[in-house]
Amino acid sequence: MKQEMSKSEAARRGFLHTVAKAAVAGVALLGARPLLGKEKTATAKSFPTAGYDWTKHRWAYGIDATRCIGCLRCVEACKAENGVSLDAHHFRTWVERYVYLEGEDRARVDSHSDPQNIAASGSEKEYRFDNRYKNKKVTKAFFVPKICNHCQHPSCVQVCPTGATYKTKDGAVLIDHDYCIGCQYCVQACPYGARFFNDEQGVTDKCTWCYHRITKGLKPACVEVCPVNARIFGDMNDPDSDISQFIRNNRVQVLKPETGNGPTCFYIGIDKEVV
Amino acid sequence: MEQLFHVAPYTGYVYPNETVIPWTVLIAVYPYMTGLVAGAFTVSSLYHVFGIQKYKHVARFALLTALCFMIFVPAPLLLHLGQPARALNALITPHLSSAFAMFGFFAAFYVCLVALESWFAFRVDNVARAKSSTGVRRLFYRAITLWSDDVSEKALAFDRKWLYVLAVVGIPGAHGLHGYVGFVFGSLKAREWWGSDLMPVIFLFSAVISGVALLIVLYVVVSWIRKVTIDQDCLKGLTQTLWGFLMFGVLLEVVEFANLFYQGEEGIELIKEYVTGPLFVSYFVLQFGIGAALPITILTVMIFRKTSGRAFLVGTLVSAGLALMSVFMMRWNVVIGGQEISKTMKGLLDYHLPFWGREGLLAAICVLIAPLILLWILTRLFPPWEPTNQRASTSVTEALSELPYGTAPKEV
């Protein structure tokens, strides 16, 4: 009887040893995985353009709200360039209209995705601001273009459970569409409403500053088409770039600074009402 | 082509991308289920850890309930994911700064823990069943016991030790898992309605409320189906636990709400408009009024008047049912409510729950019913009730009567 007990104990011990070894091997493998991942990203620095070195740039974006005329060519260009679905609910960039009417101390706000504006344009695929204030006394009005702020401390990157969304060395916040699981936690976490769900691909989506263009030395599509230079883009490492001059020559602001996100989209000409 | 997304109507100004609500009813179901798990596990631990004898009757049933709901906790999440096939990415390469990265590990750990605890809790019974049955049935129970039929005093002491250890570890495990779900919401600064330090604590209290309420309902219903008398001491104990936690849970929510209002930060006007407008029925009427104030009143009156018999049974059952509804409404008001308040703090959205579809009402109901079906199957395979079970087959009853009940700690 005693012998039998010890046999079963020995078998149990043997089994536990095997389990323990397997567990140690598993933990070691999991621990090594992030290191392997790091090596991979270091060698893939030329993404998405061959020869591009993301350690040599520090991109930033500027918006001069005093110049914007609300023509919405930027929205159109962005949708075309990036294949964003042509409806009123998915935008990598959009434009807001702020209007103060006489006797009112709060601005009335709308964007081109407002049903009234869509009715005016006749289609969700065309973008227009209607003329709803035609017979009203407007005391102040201005447009505010919006895009992803490519924050220095992005809350979307913080909350992503897989690391599919990440901050590049040159300052952009990107999403790996082949790795995103589509949980939309990042959509919730972004204070600026810059992210949306790409229903066709089952992943989240947002502005990339046209990363495929800027890495080739081109400007983002929205900057390229803006007829009044309300959108400015460039490399902060170059003191003569448009963006460096824009920041140097103006007193710039960022949106929702209290979040601590540290946006790298800088604004001039916005107002207390801007959200 | 059918539109792949549902557009939420809105008033005021909301960011264009906000018009598609990211998290649907399934994400309200998910914390509801983890809460039920934590609550049911708490009841089981009241006996297995704290040795409170009156919960002995439902301790193993509570354990099975926790296990069944926990097994289905990933279901609402997987249904919600845009790329469910990639769900394991979060486990293979967890992004440690994410409040959600560890969920898979915690959940997996906890499922294993509850399964193991159940294994120990039912081992002796399974050995007896293996001995008293034949054929496939015997093979099944033999396999479940891992071909070990040792029920010597030494083996039972070993079982008791592990059952105790697992139940002790399970307490922070279950509550940590659910408090963590509260953190997933409470840590988001982008949403005024969610970003609160009290969120994990509120989630924990409501978890215990919902778990205890679920056990009351299930215990009464199952006893009715089994045609056995209800253990009054056990039911009274559960009722008192529900009563206490309900009062404290409601108090916490009132404190949080008062805090939000008194601080009156930017956007409070919109929140006032929201809670007194679109959220009024689901928040004040269903969650606080009918769901909390009414059961607290019923329970207080019953406990004060020492009501017993059928009136007590009905009162408890109604209160537990209302508390279950209240906690679900709390999850709904947090998850859906938080998204209906625009991040612009200048507009309100209106989420419409579709009936059909992957994230519709039907899917949510199925996800909530699935654990109950599993529970029904498991209670058939592993009856969690005492061996005096009237409906147990004679052979099993005989076999079990020779053994101490389960592997519970010795009575103090």
XYZ file of C-alpha atoms in Angstrom:
687
model
C 0.000 0.000 0.000
C 2.741 2.378 1.040
C 4.710 1.535 -2.076
C 1.682 2.226 -4.239
C 1.216 5.607 -2.619
C 4.787 6.576 -3.253
C 4.466 5.436 -6.860
C 1.461 7.644 -7.392
C 3.214 10.496 -5.618
C 6.234 10.025 -7.854
C 4.005 10.046 -10.905
C 2.291 13.172 -9.653
C 5.622 14.865 -9.042
C 6.820 13.873 -12.499
C 3.679 15.331 -14.018
C 4.012 18.546 -12.051
C 7.643 18.891 -13.131
C 6.642 18.538 -16.772
C 3.875 21.133 -16.323
C 6.279 23.498 -14.574
C 8.857 23.130 -17.367
C 6.225 23.760 -20.006
C 5.022 26.837 -18.102
C 8.566 28.219 -17.810
C 9.144 27.629 -21.530
C 5.846 29.348 -22.327
C 6.634 32.384 -20.184
C 10.116 32.608 -21.695
C 8.645 32.514 -25.178
C 6.114 35.226 -24.328
C 8.831 37.322 -22.750
C 11.034 37.028 -25.799
C 8.244 37.965 -28.176
C 8.279 41.742 -27.588
C 12.045 41.762 -28.133
C 11.626 39.973 -31.453
C 8.939 42.503 -32.332
C 11.253 45.411 -31.583
C 13.937 44.047 -33.883
C 11.393 43.704 -36.629
C 10.211 47.324 -36.385
C 13.774 48.606 -36.343
C 14.562 46.944 -39.650
C 11.255 47.982 -41.156
C 11.932 51.690 -40.786
C 11.699 52.300 -44.499
C 7.962 51.582 -44.412
C 6.082 52.465 -46.575
C 8.590 54.058 -48.916
C 11.903 52.389 -49.691
C 14.855 54.414 -48.456
C 12.761 56.611 -46.169
C 14.349 57.075 -42.747
C 11.803 57.997 -40.114
C 14.451 59.009 -37.630
C 15.350 62.032 -39.782
C 11.974 63.798 -39.693
C 9.643 65.311 -37.141
C 6.399 66.073 -38.875
C 3.815 68.557 -37.622
C 0.651 70.137 -38.937
C -0.662 73.669 -38.757
C -4.139 75.084 -39.281
C -4.784 78.758 -39.874
C -8.483 79.049 -39.105
C -8.473 82.690 -40.164
C -7.811 81.596 -43.733
C -10.230 78.690 -44.105
C -13.146 79.491 -46.408
C -15.035 76.226 -45.880
C -14.750 75.136 -49.518
C -14.263 71.519 -48.330
C -11.865 70.578 -51.118
C -9.673 69.096 -48.389
C -12.456 66.715 -47.314
C -13.050 65.664 -50.897
C -9.334 65.182 -51.592
C -8.849 63.155 -48.427
C -11.711 60.805 -49.213
C -10.421 60.271 -52.760
C -6.778 59.879 -51.782
C -7.361 57.471 -48.922
C -10.404 55.560 -50.116
C -12.521 56.699 -47.184
C -16.110 55.592 -47.567
C -18.260 58.216 -49.225
C -20.878 58.822 -46.576
C -21.564 61.377 -43.861
C -20.220 59.275 -40.975
C -16.609 58.446 -41.803
C -14.032 61.223 -42.109
C -10.287 61.452 -41.757
C -10.679 65.199 -41.922
C -13.680 67.464 -41.631
C -14.486 71.137 -41.283
C -16.605 72.775 -38.599
C -18.482 76.060 -38.935
C -18.837 78.346 -35.910
C -21.359 81.159 -36.123
C -22.245 83.763 -33.514
C -25.562 85.440 -34.127
C -26.411 88.842 -32.806
C -27.494 88.656 -29.173
C -26.122 85.143 -28.637
C -23.020 84.470 -26.576
C -22.570 80.852 -27.613
C -21.572 79.813 -31.098
C -23.803 77.663 -33.269
C -21.752 74.790 -34.608
C -22.225 72.461 -37.528
C -20.135 70.489 -39.981
C -20.709 69.457 -43.588
C -22.045 66.099 -42.332
C -25.020 67.871 -40.785
C -28.287 66.631 -42.414
C -29.206 70.165 -43.472
C -25.893 70.580 -45.266
C -26.249 67.197 -46.927
C -29.708 68.203 -48.093
C -28.170 71.332 -49.575
C -25.472 69.401 -51.415
C -27.949 66.745 -52.516
C -25.654 63.821 -51.670
C -23.506 62.464 -48.876
C -20.740 62.210 -51.443
C -20.619 65.945 -51.994
C -19.665 68.411 -49.328
C -21.137 71.832 -48.825
C -22.186 74.277 -46.124
C -25.716 75.534 -46.674
C -26.744 79.131 -46.427
C -28.845 78.818 -43.285
C -27.715 82.126 -41.792
C -28.626 84.107 -44.896
C -31.327 86.181 -43.202
C -29.703 86.318 -39.760
C -27.387 88.905 -38.292
C -24.050 87.192 -37.892
C -21.596 88.875 -35.535
C -18.740 86.437 -35.910
C -18.195 83.341 -38.004
C -15.280 81.127 -38.916
C -14.384 77.632 -40.098
C -12.179 75.166 -38.234
C -10.632 72.252 -40.151
C -10.117 69.142 -38.044
C -7.880 66.094 -38.435
C -6.168 63.563 -36.208
C -3.902 65.531 -33.886
C -1.114 62.938 -34.028
C -0.576 63.494 -30.322
C 2.741 63.151 -28.559
C 1.022 61.102 -25.856
C -1.841 59.609 -27.830
C -4.564 58.035 -25.709
C -5.509 55.818 -28.669
C -2.042 54.250 -28.645
C -2.172 53.932 -24.873
C -5.391 51.900 -24.896
C -4.772 49.696 -27.955
C -4.643 46.146 -26.533
C -2.485 44.724 -29.319
C -0.166 47.565 -30.253
C -1.737 47.725 -33.720
C -1.845 51.494 -33.450
C 1.483 53.097 -32.764
C 3.498 56.282 -32.819
C 6.169 56.414 -35.498
C 9.576 57.940 -34.897
C 8.735 60.843 -37.198
C 5.655 61.782 -35.159
C 2.718 60.214 -36.992
C 0.215 57.955 -35.284
C -0.568 55.014 -37.562
C -2.680 51.861 -37.496
C -1.522 48.472 -38.691
C -4.676 47.343 -40.468
C -3.378 43.795 -40.658
C -3.013 43.570 -36.906
C -5.930 45.606 -35.536
C -8.614 43.412 -33.929
C -11.346 46.033 -34.328
C -12.277 46.425 -30.647
C -12.712 50.202 -31.068
C -11.255 51.014 -27.674
C -9.138 53.632 -29.457
C -12.256 55.164 -30.991
C -13.561 55.654 -27.460
C -10.261 56.974 -26.121
C -9.636 59.678 -28.734
C -10.877 62.960 -27.249
C -11.097 64.535 -30.706
C -13.423 62.085 -32.445
C -10.738 61.590 -35.081
C -11.111 57.819 -35.308
C -13.824 55.787 -36.919
C -14.551 52.168 -37.687
C -13.826 50.925 -41.184
C -16.756 48.545 -41.564
C -15.482 46.930 -44.733
C -12.111 45.961 -43.261
C -13.340 45.435 -39.691
C -10.617 47.695 -38.282
C -10.327 51.273 -37.058
C -9.193 54.024 -39.344
C -8.032 57.617 -39.202
C -5.835 60.285 -40.755
C -2.225 59.236 -41.434
C -1.096 62.664 -42.678
C -1.066 60.745 -45.981
C 1.957 58.812 -44.756
C 2.359 57.200 -48.167
C 2.803 60.689 -49.650
C 4.859 62.466 -47.001
C 7.458 59.706 -46.986
C 7.947 60.437 -50.699
C 8.464 64.126 -50.084
C 4.894 65.106 -51.021
C 2.390 66.992 -48.917
C -0.769 65.415 -47.466
C -3.652 65.583 -49.950
C -5.643 68.064 -47.828
C -2.673 70.455 -47.640
C -1.989 70.057 -51.344
C -5.498 71.077 -52.414
C -6.175 73.864 -49.932
C -6.604 76.997 -52.116
C -5.928 79.454 -49.286
C -3.027 77.798 -47.445
C -5.143 77.272 -44.350
C -3.450 73.898 -43.888
C 0.275 73.786 -43.340
C 2.493 70.745 -43.107
C 6.181 70.176 -42.737
C 9.207 68.924 -40.920
C 10.001 70.549 -37.577
C 13.611 69.411 -37.979
C 13.925 71.900 -40.833
C 13.828 75.467 -39.427
C 12.837 76.849 -42.827
C 9.929 74.523 -43.404
C 6.407 75.938 -43.635
C 5.422 74.441 -40.307
C 8.510 75.677 -38.465
C 7.845 79.188 -39.707
C 4.140 78.887 -38.910
C 4.857 77.932 -35.312
C 7.662 80.449 -34.930
C 5.751 83.380 -36.352
C 2.409 82.791 -34.637
C 1.042 82.235 -31.177
C -0.310 78.776 -31.714
C -2.772 76.729 -29.700
C -3.760 73.109 -29.526
C -7.189 71.550 -29.010
C -8.152 70.223 -25.555
C -4.709 70.748 -23.971
C -6.145 69.614 -20.616
C -6.178 66.003 -21.832
C -2.382 65.920 -21.689
C -2.288 64.299 -25.115
C 0.087 66.891 -26.552
C -1.329 67.372 -30.060
C 1.092 68.132 -32.900
C -1.589 69.940 -34.876
C -1.204 73.615 -34.122
C -3.984 76.146 -34.594
C -4.223 79.867 -34.963
C -7.405 81.879 -35.099
C -9.633 79.598 -33.050
C -12.050 80.605 -30.340
C -13.146 79.552 -26.849
C -16.110 77.742 -28.391
C -13.998 75.431 -30.529
C -14.306 71.830 -29.377
C -25.965 46.888 -50.684
C -27.075 46.855 -47.066
C -25.364 49.467 -44.938
C -22.831 47.873 -42.620
C -23.363 50.343 -39.801
C -26.175 51.942 -37.844
C -26.310 55.713 -37.737
C -27.357 57.367 -34.505
C -29.534 60.455 -34.788
C -28.333 63.410 -32.760
C -29.145 66.856 -31.472
C -26.723 69.765 -31.072
C -23.246 69.328 -32.483
C -21.376 66.013 -32.465
C -18.172 65.069 -34.278
C -19.107 63.506 -37.645
C -17.409 60.192 -36.769
C -19.395 59.908 -33.555
C -22.626 59.285 -35.424
C -21.764 55.589 -35.550
C -21.829 54.387 -31.924
C -18.708 52.227 -31.417
C -19.783 50.040 -28.494
C -23.169 48.406 -28.622
C -25.443 46.461 -26.301
C -22.931 43.588 -26.251
C -20.433 45.760 -24.420
C -23.130 46.383 -21.803
C -23.726 42.630 -21.585
C -20.020 41.955 -21.076
C -19.566 43.781 -17.733
C -22.977 42.487 -16.699
C -21.717 38.932 -17.115
C -18.393 39.495 -15.351
C -20.407 41.068 -12.526
C -22.639 38.014 -12.251
C -19.503 35.865 -12.124
C -17.933 37.942 -9.352
C -21.191 38.011 -7.377
C -21.874 34.281 -7.684
C -18.297 33.505 -6.751
C -18.632 35.725 -3.687
C -21.560 33.647 -2.445
C -19.615 30.450 -3.022
C -16.667 31.908 -1.091
C -18.877 32.925 1.828
C -19.103 29.222 2.514
C -15.857 27.850 1.130
C -13.633 30.506 2.671
C -15.565 32.112 5.492
C -17.367 28.923 6.467
C -20.796 30.553 6.756
C -22.921 27.449 7.024
C -26.185 28.857 5.737
C -24.656 29.272 2.280
C -23.566 25.632 2.190
C -26.713 24.723 0.328
C -25.952 26.931 -2.659
C -22.144 27.091 -2.471
C -21.439 24.578 -5.199
C -24.338 25.757 -7.309
C -22.883 29.270 -7.057
C -19.538 27.943 -8.162
C -21.055 26.277 -11.230
C -22.985 29.469 -11.994
C -19.773 31.493 -11.878
C -18.046 28.950 -14.122
C -20.828 28.916 -16.718
C -21.044 32.683 -16.992
C -17.273 33.049 -17.054
C -16.972 30.592 -19.946
C -19.285 32.836 -21.968
C -17.751 36.171 -20.957
C -15.566 36.321 -24.097
C -18.628 35.722 -26.310
C -19.976 39.307 -26.370
C -16.455 40.604 -26.947
C -15.782 38.223 -29.815
C -19.118 39.069 -31.390
C -18.240 42.744 -31.158
C -14.719 42.586 -32.597
C -14.303 43.702 -36.192
C -11.677 40.984 -36.628
C -12.577 38.231 -34.148
C -10.110 35.827 -35.765
C -7.337 38.117 -34.575
C -8.532 38.184 -30.971
C -5.497 36.239 -29.837
C -3.252 39.106 -30.973
C -4.027 40.702 -27.623
C -2.618 37.631 -25.900
C 0.339 37.022 -28.207
C 1.554 40.609 -28.194
C -0.199 42.331 -25.303
C 0.304 46.079 -25.396
C 0.953 46.584 -21.728
C -0.100 50.229 -21.505
C -3.631 49.268 -22.511
C -6.159 48.801 -19.754
C -7.511 45.976 -21.842
C -4.295 44.105 -22.651
C -4.339 41.944 -19.548
C -8.000 41.020 -19.772
C -7.371 37.847 -21.759
C -4.800 36.646 -19.236
C -6.936 37.495 -16.226
C -10.003 35.889 -17.761
C -8.107 32.743 -18.766
C -6.529 32.509 -15.317
C -9.870 32.945 -13.643
C -11.657 30.359 -15.816
C -8.922 27.849 -14.958
C -9.190 28.730 -11.287
C -12.970 28.292 -11.130
C -12.787 25.091 -13.187
C -10.133 23.700 -10.860
C -12.055 24.725 -7.767
C -15.168 23.074 -9.187
C -13.148 19.968 -9.924
C -12.094 19.709 -6.284
C -15.572 20.582 -5.025
C -17.180 17.825 -7.086
C -14.415 15.242 -7.032
C -15.789 13.008 -4.315
C -19.242 13.010 -5.895
C -17.750 12.181 -9.265
C -15.781 9.281 -7.843
C -18.998 7.931 -6.345
C -20.855 8.417 -9.601
C -18.119 6.650 -11.542
C -18.376 3.724 -9.171
C -22.130 3.482 -9.317
C -22.556 3.823 -13.057
C -21.675 1.700 -16.059
C -20.666 2.042 -19.692
C -20.102 5.450 -21.244
C -21.410 7.189 -18.163
C -18.818 5.461 -16.035
C -16.084 6.300 -18.531
C -17.183 9.943 -18.502
C -17.014 10.283 -14.721
C -13.776 8.296 -14.605
C -12.280 10.712 -17.134
C -13.598 13.706 -15.178
C -11.911 12.430 -12.021
C -8.733 11.891 -14.062
C -8.903 8.189 -13.200
C -8.239 8.906 -9.554
C -10.673 7.318 -7.125
C -8.775 8.050 -3.962
C -11.236 9.212 -1.308
C -9.065 8.368 1.672
C -8.988 10.862 4.526
C -5.569 12.002 3.338
C -6.869 12.675 -0.162
C -9.907 14.500 1.215
C -7.653 16.667 3.359
C -5.651 17.444 0.226
C -8.876 18.367 -1.598
C -10.030 20.568 1.281
C -6.706 22.374 1.370
C -6.781 23.121 -2.350
C -10.424 24.057 -2.349
C -9.704 26.566 0.367
C -6.613 27.962 -1.368
C -8.403 28.289 -4.705
C -11.422 29.928 -3.099
C -9.165 32.388 -1.278
C -7.221 33.230 -4.450
C -10.525 33.385 -6.312
C -11.854 36.255 -4.201
C -9.289 38.815 -5.387
C -9.385 37.023 -8.750
C -13.117 37.485 -9.304
C -13.261 40.972 -7.875
C -10.031 41.999 -9.535
C -11.413 40.868 -12.887
C -14.587 42.842 -12.445
C -12.978 45.893 -10.837
C -10.687 45.834 -13.832
C -13.695 46.038 -16.152
C -14.730 49.137 -14.207
C -11.236 50.505 -14.771
C -11.557 49.932 -18.536
C -14.341 52.529 -18.491
C -13.269 54.689 -15.556
C -9.779 55.282 -16.934
C -10.961 56.882 -20.182
C -10.508 60.613 -19.921
C -12.184 61.256 -23.259
C -15.635 60.580 -21.847
C -16.913 62.700 -19.014
C -19.555 60.140 -18.075
C -16.982 57.365 -17.636
C -13.853 59.028 -16.320
C -14.394 58.504 -12.600
C -12.203 57.120 -9.822
C -15.230 55.505 -8.236
C -16.099 53.485 -11.309
C -14.248 50.245 -10.351
C -15.755 50.328 -6.838
C -19.256 50.953 -8.145
C -18.803 48.116 -10.599
C -17.720 45.806 -7.775
C -20.685 46.537 -5.546
C -23.155 46.204 -8.365
C -21.433 42.926 -9.271
C -22.130 41.441 -5.868
C -25.710 42.726 -6.040
C -26.314 41.110 -9.410
C -24.587 37.830 -8.509
C -26.512 37.390 -5.277
C -29.766 38.383 -6.974
C -29.128 35.866 -9.753
C -28.514 33.106 -7.222
C -31.726 33.953 -5.372
C -33.721 33.754 -8.589
C -31.999 30.587 -9.793
C -32.214 28.904 -6.401
C -35.940 29.561 -6.075
C -36.675 28.578 -9.680
C -34.513 25.452 -9.562
C -36.053 24.372 -6.242
C -39.471 24.818 -7.786
C -38.485 22.730 -10.807
C -36.895 20.069 -8.581
C -39.949 20.151 -6.308
C -37.820 20.436 -3.198
C -38.308 22.731 -0.231
C -36.212 25.839 -0.102
C -33.704 26.156 2.701
C -35.119 29.207 4.482
C -31.910 30.022 6.317
C -29.993 30.048 3.064
C -32.563 32.200 1.290
C -32.734 34.630 4.199
C -28.966 34.896 4.224
C -28.882 35.632 0.514
C -31.685 38.168 0.908
C -29.872 40.004 3.676
C -26.680 40.085 1.623
C -28.616 41.506 -1.311
C -30.255 44.089 0.921
C -26.951 45.286 2.405
C -25.088 45.491 -0.872
C -28.023 47.189 -2.600
C -28.052 49.986 -0.048
C -24.328 50.487 -0.186
C -24.201 50.230 -3.978
C -26.900 52.830 -4.448
C -25.199 55.114 -1.952
C -21.950 54.935 -3.914
C -23.692 55.832 -7.142
C -25.470 58.748 -5.508
C -22.130 59.997 -4.155
C -20.551 59.784 -7.592
C -23.471 61.542 -9.222
C -23.464 64.278 -6.573
C -19.743 64.741 -7.066
C -20.123 65.145 -10.811
C -22.867 67.711 -10.365
C -21.290 69.631 -7.539
C -17.977 69.994 -9.365
C -19.984 71.293 -12.280
C -17.147 71.155 -14.772
C -17.479 72.182 -18.378
C -20.274 70.295 -20.097
C -22.350 69.788 -16.966
C -25.244 71.603 -18.606
C -25.317 68.947 -21.289
C -25.167 66.136 -18.714
C -28.075 67.730 -16.829
C -30.036 67.932 -20.046
C -29.188 64.308 -20.770
C -30.095 62.733 -17.426
C -33.322 64.657 -17.132
C -34.189 64.016 -20.769
C -33.276 60.923 -22.789
C -31.725 59.038 -19.856
C -34.495 59.791 -17.368
C -36.408 56.541 -17.727
C -33.444 54.169 -17.883
C -31.490 56.026 -15.190
C -33.863 57.458 -12.616
C -36.909 55.268 -13.161
C -35.457 51.842 -14.012
C -31.999 51.839 -12.419
C -32.668 53.841 -9.261
C -36.438 53.831 -8.790
C -37.944 50.507 -9.720
C -34.595 48.710 -9.763
C -33.080 49.879 -6.472
C -35.410 51.976 -4.280
C -38.326 49.572 -4.664
C -36.417 46.373 -3.762
C -34.673 48.167 -0.889
C -38.102 49.192 0.432
C -39.571 45.716 -0.003
C -36.576 44.053 1.639
C -36.458 46.569 4.498
C -40.130 46.087 5.262
C -39.818 42.298 5.078
C -36.727 42.161 7.249
C -38.221 44.629 9.753
C -41.517 42.739 9.972
C -39.756 39.364 9.971
C -41.933 38.260 7.076
C -41.700 34.583 6.317
C -43.339 31.892 4.250
C -44.783 32.529 0.826
C -44.880 36.312 1.205
C -41.166 36.362 1.951
C -40.458 34.115 -1.003
C -42.407 36.296 -3.415
C -40.946 39.515 -1.963
C -37.397 38.191 -2.238
C -37.917 36.873 -5.735
C -39.383 40.161 -6.944
C -36.624 42.181 -5.266
C -33.908 39.961 -6.734
C -35.462 40.205 -10.198
C -35.632 43.990 -9.927
C -32.046 44.184 -8.686
C -30.915 42.117 -11.673
C -32.718 44.540 -13.959
C -31.258 47.528 -12.099
C -27.683 46.304 -12.488
C -28.215 45.636 -16.173
C -29.597 49.157 -16.536
C -26.526 50.452 -14.706
C -24.284 48.736 -17.275
C -26.466 50.080 -20.056
C -26.473 53.607 -18.661
C -22.704 53.551 -18.314
C -21.812 51.948 -21.639
C -24.507 53.351 -23.897
C -25.047 56.506 -21.833
C -21.370 57.414 -22.022
C -21.451 57.242 -25.793
C -24.671 59.161 -26.183
C -23.000 62.206 -24.663
C -20.858 63.642 -27.450
C -17.177 64.326 -26.854
C -17.908 67.841 -28.081
C -20.080 68.313 -24.981
C -22.363 70.186 -27.320
C -24.604 67.401 -28.528
C -26.437 64.202 -27.658
C -26.665 61.029 -29.704
C -29.417 58.473 -29.664
C -28.422 54.799 -29.808
C -30.993 52.525 -31.396
C -30.802 48.860 -30.547
C -31.420 46.735 -33.627
C -33.135 43.377 -33.129
C -31.246 41.375 -35.721
C -27.570 41.281 -36.515
C -24.341 40.373 -34.813
C -24.724 43.152 -32.273
C -28.487 43.190 -31.989
C -30.917 42.454 -29.190
C -31.326 38.826 -30.219
C -27.568 38.220 -30.091
C -27.409 39.839 -26.644
C -30.261 37.675 -25.353
C -28.597 34.539 -26.750
C -25.309 35.461 -25.059
C -27.126 35.882 -21.746
C -29.135 32.676 -22.075
C -26.213 30.481 -23.204
C -24.606 30.307 -19.708
C -27.969 29.282 -18.239
C -28.239 26.428 -20.736
C -24.709 25.348 -19.875
C -25.596 25.618 -16.197
C -28.611 23.378 -16.745
C -26.404 20.797 -18.468
C -23.715 20.975 -15.782
C -26.183 20.678 -12.910
C -27.505 17.561 -14.641
C -24.024 16.078 -14.932
C -22.786 17.309 -11.575
C -25.734 17.867 -9.236
C -24.491 20.540 -6.861
C -27.133 19.910 -4.243
C -26.731 17.959 -1.072
C -26.807 14.163 -1.329
C -30.251 14.069 0.234
C -31.442 15.270 -3.127
C -34.844 13.698 -3.536
C -34.493 13.189 -7.222
C -31.053 11.661 -7.198
C -30.968 8.045 -8.246
C -30.865 5.591 -5.404
C -27.494 4.221 -6.290
C -25.845 7.590 -6.336
C -27.603 8.577 -3.116
C -26.367 5.452 -1.481
C -22.880 5.846 -2.754
C -22.782 9.464 -1.663
C -24.311 8.871 1.715
C -21.211 6.919 2.639
C -19.090 9.922 1.929
C -18.886 13.308 3.596
C -20.749 15.935 1.588
C -18.549 17.470 -1.025
C -15.201 18.557 0.241
C -16.255 21.539 2.244
C -14.204 22.716 5.207
C -14.988 21.156 8.512
C -17.803 22.806 10.349
C -16.619 25.168 12.996
